[in-house]
mmCIF file with all atom_site columns, C-alpha atoms in Angstrom:
data_model
loop_
_atom_site.group_PDB
_atom_site.id
_atom_site.type_symbol
_atom_site.label_atom_id
_atom_site.label_alt_id
_atom_site.label_comp_id
_atom_site.label_asym_id
_atom_site.label_entity_id
_atom_site.label_seq_id
_atom_site.pdbx_PDB_ins_code
_atom_site.Cartn_x
_atom_site.Cartn_y
_atom_site.Cartn_z
_atom_site.occupancy
_atom_site.B_iso_or_equiv
_atom_site.pdbx_formal_charge
_atom_site.auth_seq_id
_atom_site.auth_comp_id
_atom_site.auth_asym_id
_atom_site.auth_atom_id
_atom_site.pdbx_PDB_model_num
ATOM 1  C CA . UNK A 1 1  ? 188.729 40.158 55.093 1.00 0.00 ? 182 UNK A CA 1
ATOM 2  C CA . UNK A 1 2  ? 185.646 38.430 53.707 1.00 0.00 ? 183 UNK A CA 1
ATOM 3  C CA . UNK A 1 3  ? 182.327 39.334 55.173 1.00 0.00 ? 184 UNK A CA 1
ATOM 4  C CA . UNK A 1 4  ? 180.327 36.688 56.998 1.00 0.00 ? 185 UNK A CA 1
ATOM 5  C CA . UNK A 1 5  ? 176.552 36.419 56.621 1.00 0.00 ? 186 UNK A CA 1
ATOM 6  C CA . UNK A 1 6  ? 173.989 33.724 57.324 1.00 0.00 ? 187 UNK A CA 1
ATOM 7  C CA . UNK A 1 7  ? 174.688 31.867 54.056 1.00 0.00 ? 188 UNK A CA 1
ATOM 8  C CA . UNK A 1 8  ? 178.442 31.648 54.653 1.00 0.00 ? 189 UNK A CA 1
ATOM 9  C CA . UNK A 1 9  ? 179.860 28.218 55.385 1.00 0.00 ? 190 UNK A CA 1
ATOM 10 C CA . UNK A 1 10 ? 182.627 28.347 58.045 1.00 0.00 ? 191 UNK A CA 1
ATOM 11 C CA . UNK A 1 11 ? 184.884 25.838 59.723 1.00 0.00 ? 192 UNK A CA 1
ATOM 12 C CA . UNK A 1 12 ? 187.973 25.704 61.913 1.00 0.00 ? 193 UNK A CA 1
ATOM 13 C CA . UNK A 1 13 ? 191.227 26.291 60.069 1.00 0.00 ? 194 UNK A CA 1
ATOM 14 C CA . UNK A 1 14 ? 192.923 22.870 59.919 1.00 0.00 ? 195 UNK A CA 1
ATOM 15 C CA . UNK A 1 15 ? 196.305 24.249 60.990 1.00 0.00 ? 196 UNK A CA 1
ATOM 16 C CA . UNK A 1 16 ? 195.014 25.527 64.353 1.00 0.00 ? 197 UNK A CA 1
ATOM 17 C CA . UNK A 1 17 ? 195.859 23.500 67.433 1.00 0.00 ? 198 UNK A CA 1
ATOM 18 C CA . UNK A 1 18 ? 193.341 23.554 70.276 1.00 0.00 ? 199 UNK A CA 1
ATOM 19 C CA . UNK A 1 19 ? 192.941 22.137 73.750 1.00 0.00 ? 200 UNK A CA 1
ATOM 20 C CA . UNK A 1 20 ? 190.324 22.368 76.455 1.00 0.00 ? 201 UNK A CA 1
ATOM 21 C CA . UNK A 1 21 ? 191.643 23.899 79.658 1.00 0.00 ? 202 UNK A CA 1
ATOM 22 C CA . UNK A 1 22 ? 189.279 24.271 82.645 1.00 0.00 ? 203 UNK A CA 1
ATOM 23 C CA . UNK A 1 23 ? 186.292 23.886 80.335 1.00 0.00 ? 204 UNK A CA 1
ATOM 24 C CA . UNK A 1 24 ? 187.399 26.535 77.882 1.00 0.00 ? 205 UNK A CA 1
ATOM 25 C CA . UNK A 1 25 ? 189.157 26.219 74.538 1.00 0.00 ? 206 UNK A CA 1
ATOM 26 C CA . UNK A 1 26 ? 192.702 27.526 74.029 1.00 0.00 ? 207 UNK A CA 1
ATOM 27 C CA . UNK A 1 27 ? 193.777 27.930 70.391 1.00 0.00 ? 208 UNK A CA 1
ATOM 28 C CA . UNK A 1 28 ? 197.273 28.177 68.931 1.00 0.00 ? 209 UNK A CA 1
ATOM 29 C CA . UNK A 1 29 ? 198.102 29.413 65.493 1.00 0.00 ? 210 UNK A CA 1
ATOM 30 C CA . UNK A 1 30 ? 201.151 27.511 64.356 1.00 0.00 ? 211 UNK A CA 1
ATOM 31 C CA . UNK A 1 31 ? 201.809 29.993 61.555 1.00 0.00 ? 212 UNK A CA 1
ATOM 32 C CA . UNK A 1 32 ? 202.131 33.029 63.843 1.00 0.00 ? 213 UNK A CA 1
ATOM 33 C CA . UNK A 1 33 ? 202.863 31.340 67.161 1.00 0.00 ? 214 UNK A CA 1
ATOM 34 C CA . UNK A 1 34 ? 200.084 33.130 69.000 1.00 0.00 ? 215 UNK A CA 1
ATOM 35 C CA . UNK A 1 35 ? 197.620 31.735 71.580 1.00 0.00 ? 216 UNK A CA 1
ATOM 36 C CA . UNK A 1 36 ? 193.960 32.678 71.880 1.00 0.00 ? 217 UNK A CA 1
ATOM 37 C CA . UNK A 1 37 ? 191.480 31.838 74.617 1.00 0.00 ? 218 UNK A CA 1
ATOM 38 C CA . UNK A 1 38 ? 187.742 31.442 74.183 1.00 0.00 ? 219 UNK A CA 1
ATOM 39 C CA . UNK A 1 39 ? 185.179 31.798 76.952 1.00 0.00 ? 220 UNK A CA 1
ATOM 40 C CA . UNK A 1 40 ? 182.552 29.122 77.535 1.00 0.00 ? 221 UNK A CA 1
ATOM 41 C CA . UNK A 1 41 ? 180.204 30.319 74.756 1.00 0.00 ? 222 UNK A CA 1
ATOM 42 C CA . UNK A 1 42 ? 183.097 30.883 72.296 1.00 0.00 ? 223 UNK A CA 1
ATOM 43 C CA . UNK A 1 43 ? 184.326 27.418 73.178 1.00 0.00 ? 224 UNK A CA 1
ATOM 44 C CA . UNK A 1 44 ? 180.879 26.016 72.359 1.00 0.00 ? 225 UNK A CA 1
ATOM 45 C CA . UNK A 1 45 ? 180.932 27.802 68.990 1.00 0.00 ? 226 UNK A CA 1
ATOM 46 C CA . UNK A 1 46 ? 184.432 26.398 68.295 1.00 0.00 ? 227 UNK A CA 1
ATOM 47 C CA . UNK A 1 47 ? 183.261 22.855 69.060 1.00 0.00 ? 228 UNK A CA 1
ATOM 48 C CA . UNK A 1 48 ? 180.307 23.299 66.682 1.00 0.00 ? 229 UNK A CA 1
ATOM 49 C CA . UNK A 1 49 ? 182.734 24.284 63.883 1.00 0.00 ? 230 UNK A CA 1
ATOM 50 C CA . UNK A 1 50 ? 184.510 20.911 63.745 1.00 0.00 ? 231 UNK A CA 1
ATOM 51 C CA . UNK A 1 51 ? 182.837 20.357 60.380 1.00 0.00 ? 232 UNK A CA 1
ATOM 52 C CA . UNK A 1 52 ? 181.965 23.059 57.817 1.00 0.00 ? 233 UNK A CA 1
ATOM 53 C CA . UNK A 1 53 ? 178.752 24.679 59.024 1.00 0.00 ? 234 UNK A CA 1
ATOM 54 C CA . UNK A 1 54 ? 176.443 27.249 57.455 1.00 0.00 ? 235 UNK A CA 1
ATOM 55 C CA . UNK A 1 55 ? 176.254 30.291 59.772 1.00 0.00 ? 236 UNK A CA 1
ATOM 56 C CA . UNK A 1 56 ? 172.441 30.142 59.557 1.00 0.00 ? 237 UNK A CA 1
ATOM 57 C CA . UNK A 1 57 ? 172.436 26.610 61.045 1.00 0.00 ? 238 UNK A CA 1
ATOM 58 C CA . UNK A 1 58 ? 174.977 27.584 63.720 1.00 0.00 ? 239 UNK A CA 1
ATOM 59 C CA . UNK A 1 59 ? 172.815 30.537 64.786 1.00 0.00 ? 240 UNK A CA 1
ATOM 60 C CA . UNK A 1 60 ? 169.667 28.400 64.940 1.00 0.00 ? 241 UNK A CA 1
ATOM 61 C CA . UNK A 1 61 ? 171.416 25.829 67.153 1.00 0.00 ? 242 UNK A CA 1
ATOM 62 C CA . UNK A 1 62 ? 172.855 28.495 69.458 1.00 0.00 ? 243 UNK A CA 1
ATOM 63 C CA . UNK A 1 63 ? 169.467 30.255 69.756 1.00 0.00 ? 244 UNK A CA 1
ATOM 64 C CA . UNK A 1 64 ? 167.793 26.972 70.682 1.00 0.00 ? 245 UNK A CA 1
ATOM 65 C CA . UNK A 1 65 ? 170.529 25.992 73.151 1.00 0.00 ? 246 UNK A CA 1
ATOM 66 C CA . UNK A 1 66 ? 170.949 29.320 74.949 1.00 0.00 ? 247 UNK A CA 1
ATOM 67 C CA . UNK A 1 67 ? 167.410 30.650 74.780 1.00 0.00 ? 248 UNK A CA 1
ATOM 68 C CA . UNK A 1 68 ? 168.806 34.203 74.878 1.00 0.00 ? 249 UNK A CA 1
ATOM 69 C CA . UNK A 1 69 ? 167.924 37.274 72.854 1.00 0.00 ? 250 UNK A CA 1
ATOM 70 C CA . UNK A 1 70 ? 168.027 36.228 69.190 1.00 0.00 ? 251 UNK A CA 1
ATOM 71 C CA . UNK A 1 71 ? 169.480 39.547 68.044 1.00 0.00 ? 252 UNK A CA 1
ATOM 72 C CA . UNK A 1 72 ? 172.213 39.446 70.665 1.00 0.00 ? 253 UNK A CA 1
ATOM 73 C CA . UNK A 1 73 ? 173.167 35.847 69.792 1.00 0.00 ? 254 UNK A CA 1
ATOM 74 C CA . UNK A 1 74 ? 173.341 36.690 66.091 1.00 0.00 ? 255 UNK A CA 1
ATOM 75 C CA . UNK A 1 75 ? 175.365 39.849 66.635 1.00 0.00 ? 256 UNK A CA 1
ATOM 76 C CA . UNK A 1 76 ? 177.824 38.295 69.082 1.00 0.00 ? 257 UNK A CA 1
ATOM 77 C CA . UNK A 1 77 ? 178.259 35.131 67.002 1.00 0.00 ? 258 UNK A CA 1
ATOM 78 C CA . UNK A 1 78 ? 178.900 36.972 63.734 1.00 0.00 ? 259 UNK A CA 1
ATOM 79 C CA . UNK A 1 79 ? 181.344 39.256 65.569 1.00 0.00 ? 260 UNK A CA 1
ATOM 80 C CA . UNK A 1 80 ? 183.181 36.233 67.019 1.00 0.00 ? 261 UNK A CA 1
ATOM 81 C CA . UNK A 1 81 ? 183.323 34.504 63.614 1.00 0.00 ? 262 UNK A CA 1
ATOM 82 C CA . UNK A 1 82 ? 184.712 37.709 62.085 1.00 0.00 ? 263 UNK A CA 1
ATOM 83 C CA . UNK A 1 83 ? 187.449 37.887 64.742 1.00 0.00 ? 264 UNK A CA 1
ATOM 84 C CA . UNK A 1 84 ? 188.340 34.211 64.296 1.00 0.00 ? 265 UNK A CA 1
ATOM 85 C CA . UNK A 1 85 ? 188.514 34.707 60.526 1.00 0.00 ? 266 UNK A CA 1
ATOM 86 C CA . UNK A 1 86 ? 190.633 37.855 60.866 1.00 0.00 ? 267 UNK A CA 1
ATOM 87 C CA . UNK A 1 87 ? 193.142 36.006 63.067 1.00 0.00 ? 268 UNK A CA 1
ATOM 88 C CA . UNK A 1 88 ? 193.320 33.102 60.633 1.00 0.00 ? 269 UNK A CA 1
ATOM 89 C CA . UNK A 1 89 ? 191.664 30.633 63.011 1.00 0.00 ? 270 UNK A CA 1
ATOM 90 C CA . UNK A 1 90 ? 188.623 30.077 60.777 1.00 0.00 ? 271 UNK A CA 1
ATOM 91 C CA . UNK A 1 91 ? 188.123 29.474 57.097 1.00 0.00 ? 272 UNK A CA 1
ATOM 92 C CA . UNK A 1 92 ? 185.264 30.053 54.714 1.00 0.00 ? 273 UNK A CA 1
ATOM 93 C CA . UNK A 1 93 ? 184.150 27.253 52.430 1.00 0.00 ? 274 UNK A CA 1
#
């Protein structure tokens, strides 16, 4: 698995199907037939990845929007991106 840092450009994998259910995103990997659910913040991140996005810009937008602890936002977001990449739901550009 590739490592993700602030200079990495990430985007949704084009083969992933997604739908919003009760305000949260549900993802389906066609290649492995598995479903994944994202909570409200994860769903927000997914929506922001519609176009290739530099992680640094994503973090700045999330920090401004959520006004939470910067370190926590960075850590949680990079962890989420790593999980999405590992499951084949995200791609690096």
